[in-house]
Amino acid sequence: MKLDKPVNGGPCWTELGTSDMAGAKRFYEGLFGWRAETDPRQEAGGYTVAHLGDAAVAALTPLYQEGQPVAWNVSFAVQDADAVAEQVRQAGGTVLVGPMDVLDVGRFAVAVDPTGAVFQLWQARSFPGAGILNAPGSLGWVELMTRAPERAVEFYTTVFGWTVNASEHYTQWGIAGADFGGMVRMDDKFPHEVPAHWLPYFAVADADTAATVAAQSGGTVLMEPASMANGRRIGVLRDPQGAVFGVYRSPDET
């Protein structure tokens, strides 16, 4: 079972902080068919929402702070951002920003788990998050890359109540029987300077075609598309500005 819309505790949104808004728009519009619309209000700070049809699927933003990395960020839906932020602190995490109101659309916080991975909390008001999930061109999977998976399991099950489906090679996160993400132990193949992080994966009609289009558009294929034991075909890409993300095609998709 896959999530097709945001649910409490699950991934609901993903945002790209980029050094080149125009370049990022061109790249992702060509790759996923997105239509990008920038909020014209000055207080929105250039916040740009990408759509598939009428559905909002992701956001692109300028870099708002000095030293902010070019990267994709993942948000998880919560009913009370302040209460969950306190749970984050009590479970050993840190709240970096907020909770704070975002215009009239919701309440927001940025946190870091005890293993060093940054994530976001989103308490919806007028904006619930992604209009679709797990459809080609939309967010479909999130993966925690960490060097301390046991500590991560303790933290996220405490804060969000996630279920854990662990095998010898991979751990999956879920809510009420719906797996929405996974976890990878960062070993010696990962450079020491790469911190723990959440990696979003976007559903695509064809992972191999997506990798080819990304490379032809100035991106980089970090992991060539490969078939997994569960039948998914996945690849890991980097956009021209340096943000890393994944693509996947499920075996039941046509």
Short mmCIF file of C-alpha atoms in Angstrom, two decimals:
data_model
loop_
_atom_site.label_atom_id
_atom_site.label_comp_id
_atom_site.label_asym_id
_atom_site.label_seq_id
_atom_site.Cartn_x
_atom_site.Cartn_y
_atom_site.Cartn_z
CA MET A 1 0.00 0.00 0.00
CA LYS A 2 1.29 3.46 -0.95
CA LEU A 3 0.31 6.91 0.31
CA ASP A 4 -1.49 8.94 -2.36
CA LYS A 5 -2.03 12.02 -0.18
CA PRO A 6 -0.48 13.51 2.96
CA VAL A 7 -1.41 11.85 6.26
CA ASN A 8 -0.48 12.80 9.80
CA GLY A 9 3.10 11.77 10.47
CA GLY A 10 3.93 11.05 6.84
CA PRO A 11 5.85 13.03 4.23
CA CYS A 12 3.68 15.82 2.88
CA TRP A 13 5.97 18.17 0.98
CA THR A 14 9.47 18.67 -0.36
CA GLU A 15 11.32 21.91 -1.05
CA LEU A 16 14.45 22.67 -3.02
CA GLY A 17 16.70 25.44 -1.78
CA THR A 18 18.74 26.46 -4.82
CA SER A 19 21.37 28.96 -5.89
CA ASP A 20 19.81 29.38 -9.36
CA MET A 21 16.04 29.59 -9.41
CA ALA A 22 15.76 30.08 -13.17
CA GLY A 23 18.10 27.17 -13.89
CA ALA A 24 16.33 24.90 -11.42
CA LYS A 25 12.95 25.72 -12.94
CA ARG A 26 14.19 24.80 -16.42
CA PHE A 27 15.79 21.57 -15.24
CA TYR A 28 12.82 20.20 -13.29
CA GLU A 29 10.22 21.40 -15.78
CA GLY A 30 12.08 19.45 -18.46
CA LEU A 31 12.58 16.40 -16.25
CA PHE A 32 9.18 16.07 -14.57
CA GLY A 33 6.89 18.30 -16.63
CA TRP A 34 6.33 20.70 -13.75
CA ARG A 35 4.71 24.11 -14.12
CA ALA A 36 6.33 26.55 -11.71
CA GLU A 37 4.46 29.53 -10.23
CA THR A 38 6.21 32.09 -8.02
CA ASP A 39 4.23 33.75 -5.22
CA PRO A 40 4.28 37.46 -6.15
CA ARG A 41 3.96 38.70 -2.57
CA GLN A 42 7.14 40.32 -1.27
CA GLU A 43 6.80 38.55 2.06
CA ALA A 44 6.85 35.19 0.25
CA GLY A 45 10.52 35.71 -0.60
CA GLY A 46 10.38 34.20 -4.08
CA TYR A 47 8.72 30.98 -2.94
CA THR A 48 7.82 29.01 -6.06
CA VAL A 49 5.36 26.10 -6.19
CA ALA A 50 5.67 23.43 -8.87
CA HIS A 51 2.46 21.90 -10.22
CA LEU A 52 1.39 18.88 -12.22
CA GLY A 53 -1.88 19.95 -13.74
CA ASP A 54 -3.67 21.72 -10.88
CA ALA A 55 -1.91 19.77 -8.14
CA ALA A 56 0.94 21.29 -6.15
CA VAL A 57 3.80 18.77 -5.93
CA ALA A 58 6.95 20.54 -4.67
CA ALA A 59 8.56 23.93 -4.09
CA LEU A 60 11.67 25.76 -5.18
CA THR A 61 13.13 28.55 -3.07
CA PRO A 62 16.13 30.87 -3.11
CA LEU A 63 18.80 30.30 -0.47
CA TYR A 64 17.60 32.39 2.45
CA GLN A 65 20.64 32.17 4.73
CA GLU A 66 24.39 32.45 4.27
CA GLY A 67 25.93 29.00 4.20
CA GLN A 68 22.62 27.26 3.41
CA PRO A 69 23.39 24.26 1.20
CA VAL A 70 21.75 23.64 -2.16
CA ALA A 71 19.55 20.69 -1.23
CA TRP A 72 16.11 19.12 -1.17
CA ASN A 73 14.31 19.17 2.19
CA VAL A 74 11.48 16.89 3.33
CA SER A 75 8.47 17.97 5.43
CA PHE A 76 6.32 15.71 7.59
CA ALA A 77 2.67 16.48 8.35
CA VAL A 78 1.74 17.10 11.99
CA GLN A 79 -1.43 18.25 13.71
CA ASP A 80 0.38 20.47 16.22
CA ALA A 81 3.83 21.75 15.24
CA ASP A 82 4.54 23.13 18.70
CA ALA A 83 3.73 19.85 20.45
CA VAL A 84 5.78 17.80 18.00
CA ALA A 85 8.69 20.24 18.24
CA GLU A 86 8.71 19.63 21.98
CA GLN A 87 8.66 15.87 21.35
CA VAL A 88 11.66 16.33 19.06
CA ARG A 89 13.57 18.02 21.88
CA GLN A 90 12.61 15.42 24.45
CA ALA A 91 13.68 12.60 22.10
CA GLY A 92 17.15 14.09 21.66
CA GLY A 93 16.67 16.18 18.53
CA THR A 94 17.08 19.92 18.05
CA VAL A 95 14.65 22.51 16.71
CA LEU A 96 16.57 24.91 14.47
CA VAL A 97 13.75 27.21 13.30
CA GLY A 98 10.29 27.90 14.69
CA PRO A 99 7.66 26.76 15.08
CA MET A 100 6.41 29.80 13.22
CA ASP A 101 3.43 30.81 11.13
CA VAL A 102 3.88 30.95 7.36
CA LEU A 103 1.48 33.63 6.13
CA ASP A 104 -2.00 32.05 6.32
CA VAL A 105 -1.04 28.64 4.94
CA GLY A 106 0.34 26.75 7.93
CA ARG A 107 2.79 26.49 10.81
CA PHE A 108 6.32 25.36 10.21
CA ALA A 109 9.47 24.19 12.00
CA VAL A 110 12.91 22.96 11.01
CA ALA A 111 14.51 20.27 13.15
CA VAL A 112 17.53 17.98 13.17
CA ASP A 113 17.44 14.43 14.47
CA PRO A 114 20.08 13.06 16.88
CA THR A 115 22.02 11.54 13.95
CA GLY A 116 22.33 14.90 12.17
CA ALA A 117 19.60 14.73 9.52
CA VAL A 118 17.53 17.89 8.99
CA PHE A 119 13.78 17.63 8.41
CA GLN A 120 10.73 19.89 8.58
CA LEU A 121 7.39 19.84 10.36
CA TRP A 122 4.27 21.15 8.63
CA GLN A 123 1.00 21.93 10.40
CA ALA A 124 -1.44 22.63 7.60
CA ARG A 125 -3.97 25.43 7.56
CA SER A 126 -5.02 26.53 4.09
CA PHE A 127 -2.26 24.49 2.41
CA PRO A 128 -2.21 20.72 3.18
CA GLY A 129 0.93 19.91 1.21
CA ALA A 130 1.34 17.89 -1.96
CA GLY A 131 -1.85 17.46 -3.94
CA ILE A 132 -0.69 14.07 -5.17
CA LEU A 133 1.92 11.53 -4.07
CA ASN A 134 3.32 8.46 -5.80
CA ALA A 135 2.25 9.53 -9.29
CA PRO A 136 4.83 10.22 -12.02
CA GLY A 137 6.43 13.60 -11.38
CA SER A 138 5.47 13.73 -7.70
CA LEU A 139 7.09 12.80 -4.41
CA GLY A 140 6.78 9.08 -3.78
CA TRP A 141 9.41 7.92 -1.28
CA VAL A 142 11.75 9.45 1.30
CA GLU A 143 14.96 7.84 2.50
CA LEU A 144 16.99 8.61 5.59
CA MET A 145 20.73 8.29 5.08
CA THR A 146 22.42 7.99 8.49
CA ARG A 147 25.45 6.56 10.25
CA ALA A 148 23.43 5.72 13.36
CA PRO A 149 20.32 3.78 12.25
CA GLU A 150 19.54 2.32 15.68
CA ARG A 151 19.38 5.81 17.20
CA ALA A 152 17.29 7.00 14.26
CA VAL A 153 14.73 4.22 14.79
CA GLU A 154 14.42 5.15 18.45
CA PHE A 155 13.96 8.82 17.63
CA TYR A 156 11.44 8.64 14.78
CA THR A 157 9.26 5.95 16.33
CA THR A 158 9.08 8.07 19.49
CA VAL A 159 8.30 11.36 17.72
CA PHE A 160 6.01 10.16 14.91
CA GLY A 161 4.96 6.65 15.95
CA TRP A 162 6.21 5.17 12.68
CA THR A 163 6.19 1.43 12.13
CA VAL A 164 9.49 -0.21 11.23
CA ASN A 165 9.77 -3.01 8.70
CA ALA A 166 13.40 -4.14 8.86
CA SER A 167 15.14 -6.77 6.74
CA GLU A 168 18.77 -7.76 6.47
CA HIS A 169 19.47 -5.16 3.82
CA TYR A 170 16.92 -2.38 4.26
CA THR A 171 14.63 -0.75 6.81
CA GLN A 172 11.27 0.73 5.79
CA TRP A 173 9.19 3.34 7.61
CA GLY A 174 5.40 3.14 7.60
CA ILE A 175 2.11 4.46 8.96
CA ALA A 176 -0.75 2.04 9.58
CA GLY A 177 0.58 -0.47 7.08
CA ALA A 178 1.53 2.05 4.38
CA ASP A 179 5.30 2.19 3.88
CA PHE A 180 6.41 5.63 2.72
CA GLY A 181 10.16 5.58 3.14
CA GLY A 182 13.28 3.78 4.17
CA MET A 183 16.66 4.07 5.82
CA VAL A 184 20.19 3.38 4.61
CA ARG A 185 23.25 3.03 6.84
CA MET A 186 25.98 5.35 5.56
CA ASP A 187 29.14 3.28 5.33
CA ASP A 188 32.68 4.00 4.14
CA LYS A 189 31.43 4.56 0.59
CA PHE A 190 30.04 7.91 1.77
CA PRO A 191 32.61 10.70 2.14
CA HIS A 192 33.09 11.69 5.77
CA GLU A 193 31.97 15.27 5.06
CA VAL A 194 28.53 14.16 3.79
CA PRO A 195 26.14 14.56 6.74
CA ALA A 196 23.13 12.43 7.56
CA HIS A 197 20.20 13.60 5.44
CA TRP A 198 16.75 12.86 4.05
CA LEU A 199 16.68 12.05 0.32
CA PRO A 200 13.41 12.51 -1.61
CA TYR A 201 12.54 10.16 -4.47
CA PHE A 202 10.20 11.21 -7.25
CA ALA A 203 8.02 8.72 -9.09
CA VAL A 204 8.66 8.53 -12.84
CA ALA A 205 7.25 6.58 -15.77
CA ASP A 206 10.73 5.33 -16.68
CA ALA A 207 13.77 5.65 -14.41
CA ASP A 208 16.26 5.08 -17.23
CA THR A 209 14.71 7.81 -19.38
CA ALA A 210 14.69 10.18 -16.40
CA ALA A 211 18.40 9.59 -15.82
CA THR A 212 19.16 10.23 -19.50
CA VAL A 213 17.12 13.45 -19.57
CA ALA A 214 18.77 14.67 -16.36
CA ALA A 215 22.25 14.08 -17.77
CA GLN A 216 21.39 15.77 -21.06
CA SER A 217 20.05 18.77 -19.12
CA GLY A 218 23.25 19.39 -17.17
CA GLY A 219 22.61 17.08 -14.23
CA THR A 220 24.68 14.12 -13.05
CA VAL A 221 23.75 10.46 -12.63
CA LEU A 222 25.20 9.45 -9.25
CA MET A 223 23.68 5.97 -9.26
CA GLU A 224 22.66 4.43 -12.55
CA PRO A 225 19.09 3.08 -12.50
CA ALA A 226 19.00 -0.44 -11.07
CA SER A 227 16.28 -2.94 -10.26
CA MET A 228 15.66 -3.70 -6.59
CA ALA A 229 14.44 -6.93 -4.98
CA ASN A 230 10.97 -5.38 -4.56
CA GLY A 231 10.72 -4.78 -8.32
CA ARG A 232 11.31 -1.04 -8.20
CA ARG A 233 13.84 0.49 -10.54
CA ILE A 234 15.63 3.40 -8.89
CA GLY A 235 18.37 5.88 -9.66
CA VAL A 236 20.02 8.77 -7.81
CA LEU A 237 20.63 12.05 -9.64
CA ARG A 238 22.13 15.47 -8.96
CA ASP A 239 20.79 18.63 -10.53
CA PRO A 240 23.06 21.25 -12.16
CA GLN A 241 23.20 23.30 -8.96
CA GLY A 242 24.22 20.31 -6.81
CA ALA A 243 20.99 19.10 -5.16
CA VAL A 244 20.70 15.30 -4.92
CA PHE A 245 17.42 13.41 -5.37
CA GLY A 246 16.18 10.00 -6.42
CA VAL A 247 13.80 8.70 -9.07
CA TYR A 248 11.95 5.42 -9.11
CA ARG A 249 9.46 3.39 -11.07
CA SER A 250 7.32 0.82 -9.31
CA PRO A 251 6.60 -2.51 -11.06
CA ASP A 252 2.85 -1.92 -10.95
CA GLU A 253 3.09 1.40 -12.81
CA THR A 254 2.40 1.53 -16.52
#
